Coordinates of C-alpha atoms in Angstrom, one line a residue:
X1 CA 35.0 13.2 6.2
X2 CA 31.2 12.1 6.4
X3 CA 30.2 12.9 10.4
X4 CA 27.0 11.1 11.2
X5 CA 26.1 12.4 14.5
X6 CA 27.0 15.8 14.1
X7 CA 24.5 18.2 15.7
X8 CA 24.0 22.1 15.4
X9 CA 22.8 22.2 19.4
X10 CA 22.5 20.2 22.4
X11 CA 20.3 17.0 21.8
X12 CA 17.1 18.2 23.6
X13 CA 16.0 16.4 26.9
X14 CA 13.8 12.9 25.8
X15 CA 10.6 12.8 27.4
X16 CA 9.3 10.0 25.3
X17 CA 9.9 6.4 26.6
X18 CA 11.3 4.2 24.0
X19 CA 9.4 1.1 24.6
X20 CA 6.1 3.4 24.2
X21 CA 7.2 4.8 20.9
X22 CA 7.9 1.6 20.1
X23 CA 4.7 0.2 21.5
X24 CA 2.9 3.0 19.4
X25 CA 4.7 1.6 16.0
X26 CA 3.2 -2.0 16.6
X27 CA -0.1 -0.8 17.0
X28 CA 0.4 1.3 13.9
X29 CA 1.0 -1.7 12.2
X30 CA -2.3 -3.8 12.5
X31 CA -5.2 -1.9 11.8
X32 CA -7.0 -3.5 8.9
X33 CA -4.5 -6.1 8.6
X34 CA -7.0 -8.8 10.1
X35 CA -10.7 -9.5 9.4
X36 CA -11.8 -8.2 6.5
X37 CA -11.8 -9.7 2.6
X38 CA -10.0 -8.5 -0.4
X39 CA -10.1 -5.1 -1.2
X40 CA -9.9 -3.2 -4.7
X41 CA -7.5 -2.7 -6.2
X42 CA -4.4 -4.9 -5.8
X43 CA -5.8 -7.3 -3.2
X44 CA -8.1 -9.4 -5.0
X45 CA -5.2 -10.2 -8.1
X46 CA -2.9 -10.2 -5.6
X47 CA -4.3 -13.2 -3.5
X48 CA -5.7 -14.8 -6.2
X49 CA -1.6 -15.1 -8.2
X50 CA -0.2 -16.4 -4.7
X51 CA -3.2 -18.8 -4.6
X52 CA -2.6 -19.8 -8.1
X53 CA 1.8 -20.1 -7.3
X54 CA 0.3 -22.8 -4.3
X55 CA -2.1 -24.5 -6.0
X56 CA 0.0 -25.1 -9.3
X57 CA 3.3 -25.2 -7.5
X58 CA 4.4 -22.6 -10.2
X59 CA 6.6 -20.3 -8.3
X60 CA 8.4 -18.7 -11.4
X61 CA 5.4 -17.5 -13.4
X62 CA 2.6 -14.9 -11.7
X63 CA -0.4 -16.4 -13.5
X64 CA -3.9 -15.3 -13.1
X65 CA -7.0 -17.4 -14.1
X66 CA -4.1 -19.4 -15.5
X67 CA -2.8 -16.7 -17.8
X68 CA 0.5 -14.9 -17.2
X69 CA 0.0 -12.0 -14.6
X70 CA 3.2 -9.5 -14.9
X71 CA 1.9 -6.5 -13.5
X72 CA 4.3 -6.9 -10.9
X73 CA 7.6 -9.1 -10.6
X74 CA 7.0 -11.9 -8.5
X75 CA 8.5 -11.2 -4.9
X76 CA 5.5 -10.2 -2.7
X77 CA 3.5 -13.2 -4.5
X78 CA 6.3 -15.1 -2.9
X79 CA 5.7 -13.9 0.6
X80 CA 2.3 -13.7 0.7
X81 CA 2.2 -17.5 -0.9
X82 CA 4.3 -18.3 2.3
X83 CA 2.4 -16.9 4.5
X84 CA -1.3 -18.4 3.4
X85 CA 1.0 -21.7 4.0
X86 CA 2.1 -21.3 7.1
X87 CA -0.9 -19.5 8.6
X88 CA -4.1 -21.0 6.3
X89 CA -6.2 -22.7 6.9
X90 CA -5.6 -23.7 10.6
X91 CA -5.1 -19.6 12.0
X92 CA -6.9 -17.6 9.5
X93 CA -8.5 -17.3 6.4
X94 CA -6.2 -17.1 3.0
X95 CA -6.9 -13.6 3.0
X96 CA -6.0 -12.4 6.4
X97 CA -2.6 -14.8 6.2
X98 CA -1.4 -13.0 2.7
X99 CA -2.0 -9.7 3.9
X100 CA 0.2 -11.1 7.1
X101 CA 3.4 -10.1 4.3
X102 CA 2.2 -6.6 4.5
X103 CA 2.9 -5.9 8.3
X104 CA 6.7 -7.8 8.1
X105 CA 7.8 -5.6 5.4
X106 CA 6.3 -1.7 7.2
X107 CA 8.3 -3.4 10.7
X108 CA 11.3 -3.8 8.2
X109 CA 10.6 -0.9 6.4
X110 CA 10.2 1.2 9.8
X111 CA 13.7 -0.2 11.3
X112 CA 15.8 1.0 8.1
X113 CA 14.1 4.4 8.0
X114 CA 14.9 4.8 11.9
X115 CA 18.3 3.7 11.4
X116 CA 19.4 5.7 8.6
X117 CA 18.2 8.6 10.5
X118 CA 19.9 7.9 13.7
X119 CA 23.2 7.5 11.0
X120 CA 22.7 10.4 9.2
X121 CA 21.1 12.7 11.8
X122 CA 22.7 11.3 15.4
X123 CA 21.3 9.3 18.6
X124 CA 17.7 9.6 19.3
X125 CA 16.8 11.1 16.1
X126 CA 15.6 7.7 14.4
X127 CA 12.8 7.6 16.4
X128 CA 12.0 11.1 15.6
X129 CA 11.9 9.6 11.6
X130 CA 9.9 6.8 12.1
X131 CA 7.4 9.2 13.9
X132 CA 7.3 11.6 11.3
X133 CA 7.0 8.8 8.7
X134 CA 4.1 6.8 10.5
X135 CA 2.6 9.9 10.9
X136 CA 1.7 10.4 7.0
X137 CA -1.1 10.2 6.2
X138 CA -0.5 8.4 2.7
X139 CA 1.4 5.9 4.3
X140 CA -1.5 5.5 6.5
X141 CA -3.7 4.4 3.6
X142 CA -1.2 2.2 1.6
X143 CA 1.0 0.5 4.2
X144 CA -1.8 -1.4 5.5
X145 CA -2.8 -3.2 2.5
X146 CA -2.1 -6.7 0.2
X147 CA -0.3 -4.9 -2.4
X148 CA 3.3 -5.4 -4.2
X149 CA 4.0 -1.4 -3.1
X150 CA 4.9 -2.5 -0.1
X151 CA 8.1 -4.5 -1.0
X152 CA 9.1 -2.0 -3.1
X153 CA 8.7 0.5 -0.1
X154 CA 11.1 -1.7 2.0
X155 CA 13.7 -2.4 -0.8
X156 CA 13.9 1.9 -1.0
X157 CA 14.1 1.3 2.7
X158 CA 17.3 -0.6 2.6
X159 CA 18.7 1.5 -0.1
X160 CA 18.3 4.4 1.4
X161 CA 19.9 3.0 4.4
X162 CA 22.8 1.6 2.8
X163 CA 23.7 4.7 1.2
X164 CA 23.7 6.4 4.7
X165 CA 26.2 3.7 5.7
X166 CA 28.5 3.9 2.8
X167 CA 31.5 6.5 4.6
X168 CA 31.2 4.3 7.7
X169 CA 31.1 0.7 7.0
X170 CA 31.6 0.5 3.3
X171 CA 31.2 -3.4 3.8
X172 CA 28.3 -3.3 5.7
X173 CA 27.0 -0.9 3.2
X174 CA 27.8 -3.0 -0.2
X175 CA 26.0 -5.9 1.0
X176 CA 22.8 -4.1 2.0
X177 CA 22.9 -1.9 -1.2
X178 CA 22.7 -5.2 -3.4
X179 CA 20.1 -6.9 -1.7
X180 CA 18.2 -3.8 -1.8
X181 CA 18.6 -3.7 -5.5
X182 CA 17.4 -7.3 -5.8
X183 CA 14.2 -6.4 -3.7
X184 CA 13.7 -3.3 -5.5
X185 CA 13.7 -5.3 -8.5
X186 CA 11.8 -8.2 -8.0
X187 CA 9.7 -6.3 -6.2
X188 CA 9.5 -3.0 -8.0
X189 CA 10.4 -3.2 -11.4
X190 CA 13.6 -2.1 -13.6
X191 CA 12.7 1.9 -13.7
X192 CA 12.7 1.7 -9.5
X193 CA 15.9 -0.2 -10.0
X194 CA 17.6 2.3 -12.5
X195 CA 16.6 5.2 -9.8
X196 CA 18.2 4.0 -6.8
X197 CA 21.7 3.4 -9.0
X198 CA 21.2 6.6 -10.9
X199 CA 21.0 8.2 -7.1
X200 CA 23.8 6.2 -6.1
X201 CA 26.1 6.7 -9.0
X202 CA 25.4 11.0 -8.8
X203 CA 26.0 11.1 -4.5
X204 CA 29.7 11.6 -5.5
X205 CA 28.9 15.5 -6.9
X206 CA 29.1 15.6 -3.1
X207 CA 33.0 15.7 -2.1
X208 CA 31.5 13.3 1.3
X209 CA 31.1 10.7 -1.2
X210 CA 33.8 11.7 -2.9
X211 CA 36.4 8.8 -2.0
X212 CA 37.8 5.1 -2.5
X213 CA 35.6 3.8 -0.1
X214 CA 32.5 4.8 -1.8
X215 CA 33.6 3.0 -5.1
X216 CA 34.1 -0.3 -3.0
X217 CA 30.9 0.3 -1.7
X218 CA 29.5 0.1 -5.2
X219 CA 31.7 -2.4 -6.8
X220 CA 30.7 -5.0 -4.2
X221 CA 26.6 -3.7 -4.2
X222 CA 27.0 -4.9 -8.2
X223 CA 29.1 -8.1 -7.8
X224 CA 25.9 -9.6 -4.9
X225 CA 23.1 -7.4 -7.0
X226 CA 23.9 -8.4 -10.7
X227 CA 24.0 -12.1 -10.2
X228 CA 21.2 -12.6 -8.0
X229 CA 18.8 -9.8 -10.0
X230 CA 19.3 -12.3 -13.3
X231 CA 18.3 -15.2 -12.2
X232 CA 14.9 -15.1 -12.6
X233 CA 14.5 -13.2 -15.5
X234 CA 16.8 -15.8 -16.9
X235 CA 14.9 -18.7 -15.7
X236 CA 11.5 -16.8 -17.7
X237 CA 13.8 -16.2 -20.5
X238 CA 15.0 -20.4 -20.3
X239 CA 11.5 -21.8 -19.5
X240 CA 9.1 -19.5 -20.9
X241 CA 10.7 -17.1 -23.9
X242 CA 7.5 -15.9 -25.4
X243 CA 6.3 -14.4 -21.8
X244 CA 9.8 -12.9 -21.5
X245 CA 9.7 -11.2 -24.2
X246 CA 6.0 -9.8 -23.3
X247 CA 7.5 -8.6 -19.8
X248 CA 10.6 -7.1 -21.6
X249 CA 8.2 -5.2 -23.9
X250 CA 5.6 -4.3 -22.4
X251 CA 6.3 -4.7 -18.5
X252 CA 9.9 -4.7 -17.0
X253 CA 9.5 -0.5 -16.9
X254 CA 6.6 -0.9 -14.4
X255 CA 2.6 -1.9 -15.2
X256 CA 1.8 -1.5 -19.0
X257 CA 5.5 0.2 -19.7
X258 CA 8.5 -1.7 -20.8
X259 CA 11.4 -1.2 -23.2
X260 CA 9.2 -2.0 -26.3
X261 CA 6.5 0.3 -25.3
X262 CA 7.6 2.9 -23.1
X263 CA 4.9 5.3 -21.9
X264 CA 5.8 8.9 -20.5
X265 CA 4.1 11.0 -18.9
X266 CA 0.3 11.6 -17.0
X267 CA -1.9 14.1 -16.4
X268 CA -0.1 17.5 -15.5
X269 CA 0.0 18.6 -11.7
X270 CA -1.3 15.4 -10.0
X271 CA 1.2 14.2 -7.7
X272 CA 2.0 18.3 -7.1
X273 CA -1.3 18.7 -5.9
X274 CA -1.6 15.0 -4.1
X275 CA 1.8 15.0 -2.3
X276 CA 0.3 17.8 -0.3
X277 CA -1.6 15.3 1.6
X278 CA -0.3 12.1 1.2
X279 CA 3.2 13.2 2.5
X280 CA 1.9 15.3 5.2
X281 CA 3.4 16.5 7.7
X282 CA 6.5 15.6 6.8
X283 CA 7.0 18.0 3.8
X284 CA 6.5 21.1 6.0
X285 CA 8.7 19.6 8.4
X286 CA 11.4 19.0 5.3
X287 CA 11.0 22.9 4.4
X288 CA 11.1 24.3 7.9
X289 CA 15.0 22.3 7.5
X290 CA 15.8 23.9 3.9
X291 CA 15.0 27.1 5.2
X292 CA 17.1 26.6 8.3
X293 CA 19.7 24.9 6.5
X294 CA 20.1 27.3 2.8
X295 CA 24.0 26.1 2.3
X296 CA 23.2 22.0 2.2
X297 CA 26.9 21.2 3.3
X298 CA 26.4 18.2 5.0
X299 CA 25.2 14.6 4.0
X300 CA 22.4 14.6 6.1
X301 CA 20.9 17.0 4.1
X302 CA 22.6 16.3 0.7
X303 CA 21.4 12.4 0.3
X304 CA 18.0 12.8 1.5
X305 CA 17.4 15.9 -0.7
X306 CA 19.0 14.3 -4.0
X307 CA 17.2 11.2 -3.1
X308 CA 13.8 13.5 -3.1
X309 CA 14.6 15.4 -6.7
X310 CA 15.6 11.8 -8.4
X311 CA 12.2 10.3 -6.9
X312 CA 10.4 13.6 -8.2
X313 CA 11.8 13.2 -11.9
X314 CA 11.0 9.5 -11.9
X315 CA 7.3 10.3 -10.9
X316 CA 7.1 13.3 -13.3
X317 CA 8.3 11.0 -16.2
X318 CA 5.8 8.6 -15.2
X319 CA 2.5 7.8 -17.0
X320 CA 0.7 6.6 -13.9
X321 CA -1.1 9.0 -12.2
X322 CA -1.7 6.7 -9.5
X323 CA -0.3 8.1 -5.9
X324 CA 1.1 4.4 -4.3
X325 CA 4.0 5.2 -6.5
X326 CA 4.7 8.4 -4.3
X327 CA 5.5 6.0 -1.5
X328 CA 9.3 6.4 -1.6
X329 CA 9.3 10.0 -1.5
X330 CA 7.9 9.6 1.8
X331 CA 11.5 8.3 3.3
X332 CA 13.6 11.2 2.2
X333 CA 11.2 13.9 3.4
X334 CA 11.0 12.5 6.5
X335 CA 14.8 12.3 7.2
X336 CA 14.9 16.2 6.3
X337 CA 11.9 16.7 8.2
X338 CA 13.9 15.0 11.3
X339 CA 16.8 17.4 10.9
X340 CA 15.2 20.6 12.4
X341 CA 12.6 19.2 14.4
X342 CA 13.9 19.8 18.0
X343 CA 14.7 23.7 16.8
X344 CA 10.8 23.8 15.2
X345 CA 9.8 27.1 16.6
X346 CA 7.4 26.6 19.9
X347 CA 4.4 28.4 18.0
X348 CA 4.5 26.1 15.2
X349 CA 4.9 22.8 17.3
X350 CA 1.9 24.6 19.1
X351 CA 0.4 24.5 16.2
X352 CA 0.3 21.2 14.9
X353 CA -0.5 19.7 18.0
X354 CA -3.7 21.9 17.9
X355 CA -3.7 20.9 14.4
X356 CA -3.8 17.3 15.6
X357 CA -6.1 17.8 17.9
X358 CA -8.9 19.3 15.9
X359 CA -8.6 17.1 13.1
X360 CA -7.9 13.6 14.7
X361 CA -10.3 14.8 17.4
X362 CA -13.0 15.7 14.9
X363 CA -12.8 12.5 12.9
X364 CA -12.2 10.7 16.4
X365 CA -15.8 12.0 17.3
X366 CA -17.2 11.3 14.0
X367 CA -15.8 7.7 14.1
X368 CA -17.5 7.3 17.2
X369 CA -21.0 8.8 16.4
X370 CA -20.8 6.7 13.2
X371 CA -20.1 3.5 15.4
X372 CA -23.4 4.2 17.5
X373 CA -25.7 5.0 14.1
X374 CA -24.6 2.1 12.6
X375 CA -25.4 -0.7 15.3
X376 CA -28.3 1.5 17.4
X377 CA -29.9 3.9 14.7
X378 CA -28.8 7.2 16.6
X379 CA -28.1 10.1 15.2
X380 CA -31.1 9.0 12.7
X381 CA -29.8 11.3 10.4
X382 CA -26.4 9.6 10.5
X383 CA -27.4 6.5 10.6
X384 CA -29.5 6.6 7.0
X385 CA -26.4 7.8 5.2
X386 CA -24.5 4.7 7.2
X387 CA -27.6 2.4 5.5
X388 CA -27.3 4.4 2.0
X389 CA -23.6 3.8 1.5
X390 CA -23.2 -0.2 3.0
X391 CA -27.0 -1.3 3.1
X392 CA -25.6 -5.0 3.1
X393 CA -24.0 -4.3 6.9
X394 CA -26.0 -5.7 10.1
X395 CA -25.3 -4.3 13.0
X396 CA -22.3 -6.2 15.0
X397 CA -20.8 -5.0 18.1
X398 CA -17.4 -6.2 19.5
X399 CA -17.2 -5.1 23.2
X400 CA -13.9 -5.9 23.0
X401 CA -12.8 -3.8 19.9
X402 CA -15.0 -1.1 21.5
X403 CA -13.3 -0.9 25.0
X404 CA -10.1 -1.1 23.3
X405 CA -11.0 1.8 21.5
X406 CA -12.3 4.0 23.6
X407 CA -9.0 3.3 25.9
X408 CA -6.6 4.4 23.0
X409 CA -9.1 7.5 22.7
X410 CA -8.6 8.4 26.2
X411 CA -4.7 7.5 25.8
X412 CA -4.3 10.0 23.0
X413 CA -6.3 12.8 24.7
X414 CA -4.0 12.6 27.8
X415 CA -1.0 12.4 25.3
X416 CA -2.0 16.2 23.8
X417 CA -2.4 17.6 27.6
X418 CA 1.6 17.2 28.0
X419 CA 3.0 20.5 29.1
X420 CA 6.0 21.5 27.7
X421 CA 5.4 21.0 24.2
X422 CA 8.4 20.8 21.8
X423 CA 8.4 19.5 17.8
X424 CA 9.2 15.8 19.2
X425 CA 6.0 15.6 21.0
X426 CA 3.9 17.7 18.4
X427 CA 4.8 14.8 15.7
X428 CA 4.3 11.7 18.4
X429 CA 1.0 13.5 19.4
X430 CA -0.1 13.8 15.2
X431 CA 1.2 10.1 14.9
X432 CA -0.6 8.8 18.0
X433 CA -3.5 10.7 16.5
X434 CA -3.6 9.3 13.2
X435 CA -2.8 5.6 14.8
X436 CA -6.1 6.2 16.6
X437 CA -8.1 7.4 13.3
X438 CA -6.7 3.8 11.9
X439 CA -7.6 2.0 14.6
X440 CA -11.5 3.7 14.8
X441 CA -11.6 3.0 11.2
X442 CA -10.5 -0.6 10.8
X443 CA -11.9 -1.9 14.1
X444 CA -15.0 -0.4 15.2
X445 CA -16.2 0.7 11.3
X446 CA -14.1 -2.4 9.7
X447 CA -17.4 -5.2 9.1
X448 CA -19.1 -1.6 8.2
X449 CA -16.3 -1.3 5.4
X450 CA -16.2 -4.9 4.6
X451 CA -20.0 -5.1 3.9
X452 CA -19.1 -1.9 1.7
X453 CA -16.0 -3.1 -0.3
X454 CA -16.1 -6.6 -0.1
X455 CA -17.7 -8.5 -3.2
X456 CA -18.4 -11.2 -1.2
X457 CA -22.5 -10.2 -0.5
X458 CA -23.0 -9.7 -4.2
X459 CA -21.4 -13.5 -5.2
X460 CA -23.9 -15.0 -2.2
X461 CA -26.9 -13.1 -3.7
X462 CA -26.0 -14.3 -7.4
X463 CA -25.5 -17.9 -6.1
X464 CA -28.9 -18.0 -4.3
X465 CA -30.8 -16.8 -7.7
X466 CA -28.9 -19.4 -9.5
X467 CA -31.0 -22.7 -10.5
X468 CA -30.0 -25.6 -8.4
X469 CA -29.2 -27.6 -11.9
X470 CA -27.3 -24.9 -13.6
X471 CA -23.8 -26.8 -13.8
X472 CA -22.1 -24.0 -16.7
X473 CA -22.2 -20.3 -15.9
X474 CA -19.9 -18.5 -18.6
X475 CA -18.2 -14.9 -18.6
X476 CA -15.6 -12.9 -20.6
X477 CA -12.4 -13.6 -20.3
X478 CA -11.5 -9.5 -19.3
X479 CA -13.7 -9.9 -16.1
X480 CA -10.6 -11.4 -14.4
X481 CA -12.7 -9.6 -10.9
X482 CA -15.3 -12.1 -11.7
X483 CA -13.7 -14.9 -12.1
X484 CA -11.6 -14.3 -9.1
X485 CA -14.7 -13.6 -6.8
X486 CA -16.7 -16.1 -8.1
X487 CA -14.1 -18.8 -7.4
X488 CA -13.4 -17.3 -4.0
X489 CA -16.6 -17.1 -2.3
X490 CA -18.8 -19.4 -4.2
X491 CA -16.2 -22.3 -5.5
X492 CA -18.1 -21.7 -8.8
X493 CA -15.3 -21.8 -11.6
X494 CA -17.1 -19.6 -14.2
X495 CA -16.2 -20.5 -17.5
X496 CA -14.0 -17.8 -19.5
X497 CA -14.7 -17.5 -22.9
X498 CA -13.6 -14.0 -25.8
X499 CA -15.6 -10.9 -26.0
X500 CA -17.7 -11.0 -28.6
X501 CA -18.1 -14.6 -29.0
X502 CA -21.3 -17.1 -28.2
X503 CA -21.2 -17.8 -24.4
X504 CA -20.5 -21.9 -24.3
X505 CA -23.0 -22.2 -21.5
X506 CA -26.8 -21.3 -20.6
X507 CA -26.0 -18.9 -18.0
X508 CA -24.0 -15.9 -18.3
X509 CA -22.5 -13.6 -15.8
X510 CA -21.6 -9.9 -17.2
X511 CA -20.7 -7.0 -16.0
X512 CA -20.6 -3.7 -17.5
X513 CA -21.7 -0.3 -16.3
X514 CA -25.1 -0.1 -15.2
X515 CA -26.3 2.3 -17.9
X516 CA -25.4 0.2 -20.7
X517 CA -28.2 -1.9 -19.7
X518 CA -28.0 -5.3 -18.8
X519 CA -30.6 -7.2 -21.3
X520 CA -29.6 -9.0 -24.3
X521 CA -31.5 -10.3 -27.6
X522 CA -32.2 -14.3 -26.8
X523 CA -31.2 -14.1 -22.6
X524 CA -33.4 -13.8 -20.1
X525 CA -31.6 -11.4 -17.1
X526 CA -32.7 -13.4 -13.6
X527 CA -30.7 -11.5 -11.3
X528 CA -28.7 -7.9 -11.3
X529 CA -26.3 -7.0 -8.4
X530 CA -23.2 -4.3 -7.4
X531 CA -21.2 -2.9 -4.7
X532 CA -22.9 -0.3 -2.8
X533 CA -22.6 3.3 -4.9
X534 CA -20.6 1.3 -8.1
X535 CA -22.5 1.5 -10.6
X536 CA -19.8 1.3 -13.4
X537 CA -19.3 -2.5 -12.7
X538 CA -22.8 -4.1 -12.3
X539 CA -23.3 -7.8 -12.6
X540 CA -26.1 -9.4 -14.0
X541 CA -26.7 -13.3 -14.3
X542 CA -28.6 -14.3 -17.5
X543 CA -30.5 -17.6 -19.3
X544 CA -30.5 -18.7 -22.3
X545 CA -34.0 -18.6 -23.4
X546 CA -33.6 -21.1 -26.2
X547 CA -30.9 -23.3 -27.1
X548 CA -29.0 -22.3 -30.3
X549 CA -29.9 -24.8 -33.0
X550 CA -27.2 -27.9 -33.6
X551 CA -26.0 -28.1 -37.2
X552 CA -27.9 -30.5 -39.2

């Protein structure tokens, strides 16, 4: 019979308060949520569809620049939508209130991860998962931003849970397996949904799983998921059949890979060689336990592990070489990594809280010398390669945001003097460390960033070269980033028209990589502008110099 607290030793002594841990996982949560605009690559598209679902009332149908959008089923569009409603304008920018979605989901996505841990693993371990997990570093960088990832994430979250509850509350566990599959779907796509079920459907090679209660488990996950998954691909089908069929083709299977083009494959060795950050340190972690634990005889191991290898084939067969999709993979190595962690070795735990310090402290010390170029010139040397790579930026200091900082600086520092060290505090310590790195980052460097990334400086330099009576500025209908910004920041609807075909208007926006050149026979090129360091997308606003001749 499945035991879910069962432990090799003696749970060691907590020295970590809960309510700090938990403290420490809010704060986790908000760093470059707030204050800054959309960000390549998912958040522009993604706030401009749940713009587009508000404004047209259009909740079915992801469109963007009023053409179907089907890169991604339509569940975070949802939330985000609902969010700009309830929080824009009156609280925040449209922006900062869709990227509001992003934070829910990590806190939900956080509280499954913890509690399939403490089922699997036993009391206090849970904590010791959401640690490891908030600690890497890939989830770092891609649970903090407006992108449809992130619901997937928590619909692996819940699945992963539920299948940790099967033995023990079967009920408990059907429900919450079907509406994980619904998120996953509508959320993920039809390849993340086949994975969870082809993980579910092998757990019984395990003799834990091995029993009635199991298939109930199942049976009632398919008789909530199947009814509920249909319904809106059977509202596309009903209302819009020709766009059906284009996601059925082309997209159901993830972006650019459905059942009528299925793509396999990318370049060989990429997520080998990018796992090795983006899931650290919890893959160490999970191999310190499979070396510890050679026999994999109990669930704890046996779930997390065939979770892992069915994630690993999925990405392998994949054709996007794009790391985001790793995200998953990050809940079953942290469970294994969980398993061992209170019998990690005292020299390695040693280590990676000196690891931790010289790295967080490093970039901790850089973040702050960076800080001081930026807004006071010093180091001069440091401050002309702040200018080089955001020359739009003027100097803005928060003394808030700054004393904040330098209070979570000191905060972390005291954390790595704890005597005593054991693997529990070693992971806190990295987490705490890579919190503050976040926080550095996305509050004293985030207007820094913004003046960077943002596309909003190059719009307001466009619109003050524009002529006063210019009413028609036209552009190709591929540059959906144009028409996006330009609508954003300017309220200048640019006019869309095929490649390759006569602009309808006088004035023409293109962009195009900046050593194609911008000038073209008949057009007279009045202004030229780019992101900082991006050359391969340069805009350039041109005039007609002569109007094309009416038909007699």
């Amino acid at each position: 019979m499945l035991t879910y607290s069962a432990q090799s030793g003696a749970l060691a002594k907590p020295t970590e308060k809960p309510w700090v841990l938990l403290l420490l996982c809010f704060i986790w949560l908000w760093p470059g949520i707030l204050g800054h605009d959309p960000w390549k690559p998912d958040e522009p598209y993604v706030l401009a569809v749940a713009q587009s679902m508000l404004h047209s009332g259009n909740w079915l149908l992801p469109t963007l620049n009023g053409a179907p959008y089907l890169d991604n089923p339509p569940l975070y569009y949802w939330l985000a939508a609902g969010c700009i409603k309830l929080f824009s304008p009156w609280l925040m920018p449209a922006h900062d209130a869709a990227r509001m979605a992003t934070p829910m989901l990590m806190a939900l996505s956080l509280l499954l991860a913890g509690m399939a841990g403490r089922d699997l693993i036993g009391r206090r371990h849970g904590r010791s998962v959401v640690m490891i997990l908030i600690g890497c570093i890939g989830l770092a960088e891609s649970g903090h931003q407006l992108t449809p990832a992130v619901a997937s994430f928590a619909g692996f979250a819940a699945a992963f849970y539920s299948l940790s509850l099967t033995l023990r509350s079967p009920g408990l566990a059907g429900a919450l397996l079907g509406a994980a599959s619904v998120a996953i779907f509508l959320g993920g796509s039809l390849a993340d949904l086949m994975l969870i079920w082809l993980t579910a459907v092998m757990l019984p090679a395990f003799s834990s799983w091995r029993c009635k209660n199991y298939g109930l488990t199942l049976l009632l996950a398919l008789l909530v998921a199947i009814p509920a998954i249909l319904v809106w691909p059977m509202l596309l089908l009903r209302d819009y059949p020709a766009v059906f069929t284009d996601w059925w083709a082309n997209y159901s299977l993830g972006q650019s890979s459905g059942f009528g083009h299925l793509r396999l494959f990318h370049d060989f060795g990429y997520f080998s060689v990018n796992i090795l950050w983006f899931a650290f340190p919890a893959w160490p972690l999970a191999l310190w336990t499979l070396y510890r634990n050679r026999q994999l005889e109990t669930p704890k191991l046996q779930l997390p592990l065939l979770f892992c290898v069915m994630i690993a084939v999925f990405l392998t067969l994949s054709d996007r070489a794009n790391i985001i999709d790793a995200m998953p993979l990050l809940l079953p190595f942290s469970v294994l990594a969980a398993v061992e962690l209170d019998n990690l070795k005292r020299g390695a735990a040693a280590f990676l809280n000196w690891f931790a310090l010289m790295t967080c402290g490093m970039f901790g010390l850089f973040g702050w010398l960076g800080w001081a170029a930026m807004n006071y010139g010093w180091p001069k040397g440091l401050a002309g390669r702040a200018q080089y790579f955001s020359p739009f930026y003027q100097p803005h200091v928060s003394w808030w945001q700054a004393g904040g900082a330098l209070l979570a600086t000191l905060a972390w520092l005291w954390a790595l003097s704890r005597p005593h060290l054991r693997g529990r505090q070693a992971v806190t310590n990295w987490a705490a460390g890579l919190t503050l790195l976040l926080g550095l980052a996305l509050t004293l460097w985030l207007p820094w960033f913004d003046a960077a990334k943002s596309y909003r400086p190059v719009v307001e330099r466009m619109r003050a070269k524009l002529p006063a009576d210019a009413r028609c500025v036209a552009t190709e209908s591929d540059n959906k980033l144009a028409l996006i910004s330009w609508r954003y920041y300017a309220g200048i609807e640019l006019v869309s028209f095929p490649r390759g075909e006569t602009p309808p208007c006088d004035y023409w926006l293109v962009a195009r990589d900046k050593a194609q050149g911008m000038a073209e026979p008949g057009w007279q090129v009045l202004w030229t502008g780019n992101r900082p360091r991006e050359d391969n997308m340069t805009f350039a606003l041109l005039q007609r110099l002569s109007l094309p001749k009416q038909a007699e």
